[in-house]
XYZ file of C-alpha atoms in Angstrom:
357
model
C 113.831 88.364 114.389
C 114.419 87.489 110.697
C 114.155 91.310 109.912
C 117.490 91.625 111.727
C 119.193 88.380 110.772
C 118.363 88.651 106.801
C 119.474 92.538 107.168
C 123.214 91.386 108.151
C 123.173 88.426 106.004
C 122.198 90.164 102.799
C 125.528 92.475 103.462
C 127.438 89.110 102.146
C 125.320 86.242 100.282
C 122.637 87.320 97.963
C 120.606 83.464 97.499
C 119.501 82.804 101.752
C 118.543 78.360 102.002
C 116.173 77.621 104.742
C 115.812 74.771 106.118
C 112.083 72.798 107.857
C 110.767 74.916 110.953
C 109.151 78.167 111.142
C 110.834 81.301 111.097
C 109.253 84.931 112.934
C 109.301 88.448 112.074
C 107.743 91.388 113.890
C 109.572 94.121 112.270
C 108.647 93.051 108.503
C 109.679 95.176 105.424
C 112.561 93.411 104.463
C 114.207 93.741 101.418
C 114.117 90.356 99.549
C 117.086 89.566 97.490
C 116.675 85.100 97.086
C 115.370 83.162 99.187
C 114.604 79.619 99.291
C 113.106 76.775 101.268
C 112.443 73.185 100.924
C 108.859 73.096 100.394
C 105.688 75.436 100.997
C 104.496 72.474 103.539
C 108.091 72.644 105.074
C 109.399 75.958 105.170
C 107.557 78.876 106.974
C 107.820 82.668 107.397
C 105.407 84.309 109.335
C 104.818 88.134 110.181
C 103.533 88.868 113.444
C 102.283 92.427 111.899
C 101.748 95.165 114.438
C 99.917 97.551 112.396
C 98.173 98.704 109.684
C 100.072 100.192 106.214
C 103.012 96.905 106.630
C 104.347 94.428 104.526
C 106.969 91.238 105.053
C 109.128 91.132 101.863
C 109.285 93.576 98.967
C 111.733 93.582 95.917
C 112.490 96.868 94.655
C 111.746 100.337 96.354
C 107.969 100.301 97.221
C 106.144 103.138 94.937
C 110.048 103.399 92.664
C 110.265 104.760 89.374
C 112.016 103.497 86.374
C 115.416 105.605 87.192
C 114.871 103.348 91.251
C 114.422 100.235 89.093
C 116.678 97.570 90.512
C 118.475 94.848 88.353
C 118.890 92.089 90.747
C 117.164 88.846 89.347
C 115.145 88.377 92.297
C 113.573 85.302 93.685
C 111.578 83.514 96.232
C 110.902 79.706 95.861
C 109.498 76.936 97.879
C 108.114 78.655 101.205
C 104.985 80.057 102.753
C 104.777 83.020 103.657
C 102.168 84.109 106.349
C 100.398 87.042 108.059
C 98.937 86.633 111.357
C 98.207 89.843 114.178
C 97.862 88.377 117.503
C 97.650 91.666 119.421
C 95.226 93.419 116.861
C 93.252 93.715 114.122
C 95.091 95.247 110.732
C 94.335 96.020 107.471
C 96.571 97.091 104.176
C 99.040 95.154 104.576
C 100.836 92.660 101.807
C 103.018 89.512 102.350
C 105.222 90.650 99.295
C 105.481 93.945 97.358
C 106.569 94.061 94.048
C 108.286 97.443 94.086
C 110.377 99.440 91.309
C 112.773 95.448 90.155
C 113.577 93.601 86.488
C 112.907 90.408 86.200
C 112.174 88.820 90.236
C 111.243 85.592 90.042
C 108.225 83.603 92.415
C 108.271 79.932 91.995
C 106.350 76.983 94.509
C 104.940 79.768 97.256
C 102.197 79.280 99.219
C 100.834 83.455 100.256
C 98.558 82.521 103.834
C 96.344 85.193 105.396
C 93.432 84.458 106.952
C 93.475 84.405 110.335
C 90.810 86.437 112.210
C 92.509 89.478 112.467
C 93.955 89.005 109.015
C 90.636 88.562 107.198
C 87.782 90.980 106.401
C 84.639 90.674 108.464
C 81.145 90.114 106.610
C 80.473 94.330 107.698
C 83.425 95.290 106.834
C 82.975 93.870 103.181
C 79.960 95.025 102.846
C 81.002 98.534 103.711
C 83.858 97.753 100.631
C 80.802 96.802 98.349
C 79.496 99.907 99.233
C 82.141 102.579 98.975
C 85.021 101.093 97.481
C 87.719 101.336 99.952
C 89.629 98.114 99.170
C 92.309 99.776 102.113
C 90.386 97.512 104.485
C 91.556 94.733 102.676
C 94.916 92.772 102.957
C 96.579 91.096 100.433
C 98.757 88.345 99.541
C 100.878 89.579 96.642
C 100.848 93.656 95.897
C 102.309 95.465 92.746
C 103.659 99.093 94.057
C 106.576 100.318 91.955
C 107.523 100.320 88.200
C 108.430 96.955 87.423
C 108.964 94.801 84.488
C 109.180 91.074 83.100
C 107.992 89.519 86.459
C 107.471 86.260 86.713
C 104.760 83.522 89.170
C 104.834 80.121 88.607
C 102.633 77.809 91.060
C 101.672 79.750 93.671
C 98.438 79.549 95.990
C 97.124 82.852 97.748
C 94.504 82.279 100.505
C 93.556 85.981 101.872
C 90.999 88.907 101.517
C 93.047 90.067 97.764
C 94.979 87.768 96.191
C 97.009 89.673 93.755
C 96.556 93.875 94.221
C 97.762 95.895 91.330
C 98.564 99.594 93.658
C 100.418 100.685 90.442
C 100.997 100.049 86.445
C 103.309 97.329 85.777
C 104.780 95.567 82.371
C 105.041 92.210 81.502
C 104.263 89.838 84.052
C 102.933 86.382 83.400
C 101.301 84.838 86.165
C 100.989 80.765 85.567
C 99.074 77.632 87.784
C 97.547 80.226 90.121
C 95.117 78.760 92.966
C 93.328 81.218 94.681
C 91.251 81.186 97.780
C 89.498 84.177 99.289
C 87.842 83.059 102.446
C 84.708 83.287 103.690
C 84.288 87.498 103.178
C 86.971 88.194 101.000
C 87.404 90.806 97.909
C 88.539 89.360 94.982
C 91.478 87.214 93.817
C 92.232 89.944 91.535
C 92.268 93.505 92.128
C 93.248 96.528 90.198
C 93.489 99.660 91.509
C 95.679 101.099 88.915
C 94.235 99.574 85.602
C 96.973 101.168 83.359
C 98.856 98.115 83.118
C 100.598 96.302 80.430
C 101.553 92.819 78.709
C 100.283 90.753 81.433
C 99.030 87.457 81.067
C 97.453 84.740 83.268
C 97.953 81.154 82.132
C 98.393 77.848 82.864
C 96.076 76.219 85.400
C 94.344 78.881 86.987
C 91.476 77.874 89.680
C 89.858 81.033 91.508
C 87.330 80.494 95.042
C 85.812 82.349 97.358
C 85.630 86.574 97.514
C 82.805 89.389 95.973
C 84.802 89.314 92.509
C 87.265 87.261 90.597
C 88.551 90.566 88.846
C 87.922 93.673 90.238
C 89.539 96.777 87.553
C 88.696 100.087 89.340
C 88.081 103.203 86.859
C 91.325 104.305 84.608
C 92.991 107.471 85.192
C 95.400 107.171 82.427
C 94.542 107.366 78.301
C 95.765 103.718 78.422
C 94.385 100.630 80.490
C 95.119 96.823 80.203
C 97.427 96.881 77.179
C 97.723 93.472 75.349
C 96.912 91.769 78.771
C 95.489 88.075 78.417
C 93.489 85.977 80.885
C 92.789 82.388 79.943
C 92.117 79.021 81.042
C 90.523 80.617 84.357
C 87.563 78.837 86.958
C 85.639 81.063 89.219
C 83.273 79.524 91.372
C 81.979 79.794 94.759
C 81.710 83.504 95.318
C 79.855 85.173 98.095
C 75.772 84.901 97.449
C 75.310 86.726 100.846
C 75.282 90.451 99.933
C 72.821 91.316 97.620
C 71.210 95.044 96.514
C 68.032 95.797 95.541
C 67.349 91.797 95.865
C 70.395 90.944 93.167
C 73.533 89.908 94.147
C 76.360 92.197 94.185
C 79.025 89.145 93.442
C 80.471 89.609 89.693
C 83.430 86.992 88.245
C 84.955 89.618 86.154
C 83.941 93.449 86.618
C 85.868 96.210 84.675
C 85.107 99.814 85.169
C 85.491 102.874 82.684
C 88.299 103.326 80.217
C 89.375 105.436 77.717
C 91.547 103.192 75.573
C 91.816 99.696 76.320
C 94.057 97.981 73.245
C 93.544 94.243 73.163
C 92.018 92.863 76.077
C 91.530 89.171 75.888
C 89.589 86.466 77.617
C 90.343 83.057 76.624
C 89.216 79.901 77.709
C 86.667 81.114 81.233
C 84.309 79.225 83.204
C 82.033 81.032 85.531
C 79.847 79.476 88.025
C 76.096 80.595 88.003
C 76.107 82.359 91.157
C 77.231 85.318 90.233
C 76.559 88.253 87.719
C 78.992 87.162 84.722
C 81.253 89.748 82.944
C 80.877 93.784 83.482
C 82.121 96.534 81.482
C 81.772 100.360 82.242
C 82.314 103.178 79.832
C 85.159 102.911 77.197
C 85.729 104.903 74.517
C 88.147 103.034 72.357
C 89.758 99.794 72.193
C 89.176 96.072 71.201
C 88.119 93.496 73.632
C 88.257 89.740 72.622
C 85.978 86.822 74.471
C 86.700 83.477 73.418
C 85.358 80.326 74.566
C 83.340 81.377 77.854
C 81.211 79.120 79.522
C 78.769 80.302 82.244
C 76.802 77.829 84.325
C 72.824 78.727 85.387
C 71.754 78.597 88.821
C 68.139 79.532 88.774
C 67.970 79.936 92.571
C 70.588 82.808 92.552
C 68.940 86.343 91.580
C 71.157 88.127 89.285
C 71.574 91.609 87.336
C 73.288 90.560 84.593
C 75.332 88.227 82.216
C 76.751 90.420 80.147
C 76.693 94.072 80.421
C 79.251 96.494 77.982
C 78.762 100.738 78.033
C 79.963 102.228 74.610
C 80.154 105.588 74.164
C 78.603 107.537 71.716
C 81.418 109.157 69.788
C 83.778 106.127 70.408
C 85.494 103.151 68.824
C 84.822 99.985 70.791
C 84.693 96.651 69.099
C 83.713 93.852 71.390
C 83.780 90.365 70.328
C 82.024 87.290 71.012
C 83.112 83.690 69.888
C 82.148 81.104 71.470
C 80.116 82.709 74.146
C 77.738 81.123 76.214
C 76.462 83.230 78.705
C 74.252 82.406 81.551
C 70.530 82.176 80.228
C 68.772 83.324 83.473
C 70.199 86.905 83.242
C 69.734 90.002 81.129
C 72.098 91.326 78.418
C 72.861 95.288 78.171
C 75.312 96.308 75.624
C 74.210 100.478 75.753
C 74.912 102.630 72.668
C 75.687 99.723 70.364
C 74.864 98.069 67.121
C 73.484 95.130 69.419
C 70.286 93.726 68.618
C 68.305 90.683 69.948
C 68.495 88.580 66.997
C 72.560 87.617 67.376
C 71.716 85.870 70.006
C 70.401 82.405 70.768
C 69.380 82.143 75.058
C 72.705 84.201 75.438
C 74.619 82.702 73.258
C 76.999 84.554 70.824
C 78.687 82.027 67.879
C 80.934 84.630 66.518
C 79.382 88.269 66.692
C 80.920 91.655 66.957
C 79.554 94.194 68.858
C 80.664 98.262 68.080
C 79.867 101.440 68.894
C 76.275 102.742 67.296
């Protein structure tokens, strides 16, 4: 089992080479220090997960504080790491977990779950659309643990979450993502703890498949997506097949309620018609910047919205628009704002901002 192998060699070499072939793990959780392989189409690690609640690698203590933090420079390069069950169906588990680490390092990985006992069913995701409990889900890449200055370069996720944020992180920059969600997956992005900061997605980043494209669950802290950037992002393709009240439920970027969201920015986004566009909840304060968004129509696709933005009443939310072209076959809502029909043109916002009333 590589559990057991990497558990004795990690007592005396740090970096680990592997070479072509396949190599097993039913025991997971193993502590990740470097590892490398020769290629994601060459090199293969696959956990044979027993149960529910598991992972394969994590760096750092899972769920660690800053004091747990370590200081190991991390890394994981040129492999493919993947989840299969063949004695049962599981749920909640991760192929790595960013735990409580400085500065780990992801370069050329391929993250692979999506076998049928890996992968949500079409009930079970509609039961998620429904009440929320993402725990059904697995995922290829999790954040769980206080760390900082992360870095992915070129990797490819192909499972029910690509990228779950469990817990607040700071500065991570996430570049040439491909994501793939499978026939009923969740999202490629999903935040269950919003209260991160100085994160950015960049580079080439091409997002398929799933209900969302971002998913950002309510905030519990004052504080939620500080200076975080996503740009030069595609989201096409997601699922048309659960709808309510005779609208789809599928949204490309959906953002709940927030107290304080400081610079929020969304450069450079195409969205594919079939879904709702770009959904915010309730926030108080903050800026939020849109530049250059392109949504396609699909007139054969009933949606609820393009755009919709809550402001409160006694707030200070400014919400701007350059560039925006939104699709024309859905509503608008921006509630308790200065909005008015006449800014735009068929959905289409030049260079508007939109505040609090």
């Amino acid at each position: 089992d590589l559990s057991i192998s990497l558990e004795k060699l990690n007592k005396v070499f740090f970096s680990i080479y592997l070479n072509k072939g396949i190599y097993y793990t039913k025991i997971g959780n193993i502590d990740l220090k470097g590892i490398e392989g020769l290629s994601p189409n060459l090199t293969f690690i696959e956990f044979d997960s027993p149960r529910n609640n598991a992972h394969l690698f994590h760096i750092g203590k899972v769920g660690g504080t800053v004091s747990e933090r370590s200081y190991e420079n991390n890394f994981l390069k040129s492999v493919s790491l993947v989840l299969i069950s063949k004695d049962r169906k599981i749920s909640n588990n991760s192929l790595l977990v960013i735990g409580a680490c400085h500065q780990a390092k992801i370069d050329d990985v391929k993250f692979i779950a999506n076998s049928n006992n890996t992968s949500l069913t079409s009930s079970e995701l509609l039961s998620i659309s429904k009440y929320n409990n993402a725990k059904l889900a697995n995922a290829a890449i999790e954040f769980n643990g206080a760390s900082e200055l992360i870095s992915f370069n070129n990797i490819f996720t192909l499972s029910d979450v690509g990228i779950l944020f469990s817990k607040g992180t700071d500065f991570v920059n996430i570049s040439n993502y491909t994501s793939w969600n499978g026939n009923n997956g969740l999202a490629t992005v999903y935040f269950e703890d919003p209260a991160v900061s100085n994160i950015i997605f960049s580079g080439n980043q091409s997002w398929s498949q799933g209900l969302y494209g971002i998913y950002a669950k309510n905030g519990t802290a004052y504080s939620n997506f500080v200076n975080v950037k996503f740009e030069n992002v595609r989201i096409e393709q997601l699922n048309t097949n659960i709808k309510k009240e005779n609208k789809i439920v599928a949204t490309s970027l959906w953002f709940g309620d927030y107290t304080y969201v400081p610079n929020l920015i969304l450069n450079n986004i195409m969205l594919a018609g079939t879904a709702n566009g770009i959904k915010f909840g309730k926030i108080q304060d903050g800026n939020i910047k849109l530049n250059d968004i392109l949504v396609f129509n699909d007139f054969k696709v009933s949606k609820k919205f393009a755009i919709e933005a809550k402001f409160k009443e006694k707030g200070n939310l400014e919400l701007y628009l350059n560039n925006v072209n939104l699709a024309s076959d859905a509503p608008v809502s921006f509630e308790n704002s200065n909005y008015n029909d006449g800014i735009s043109r068929n959905n289409h916002f030049k260079n508007e901002v939109i505040s609090n009333k």
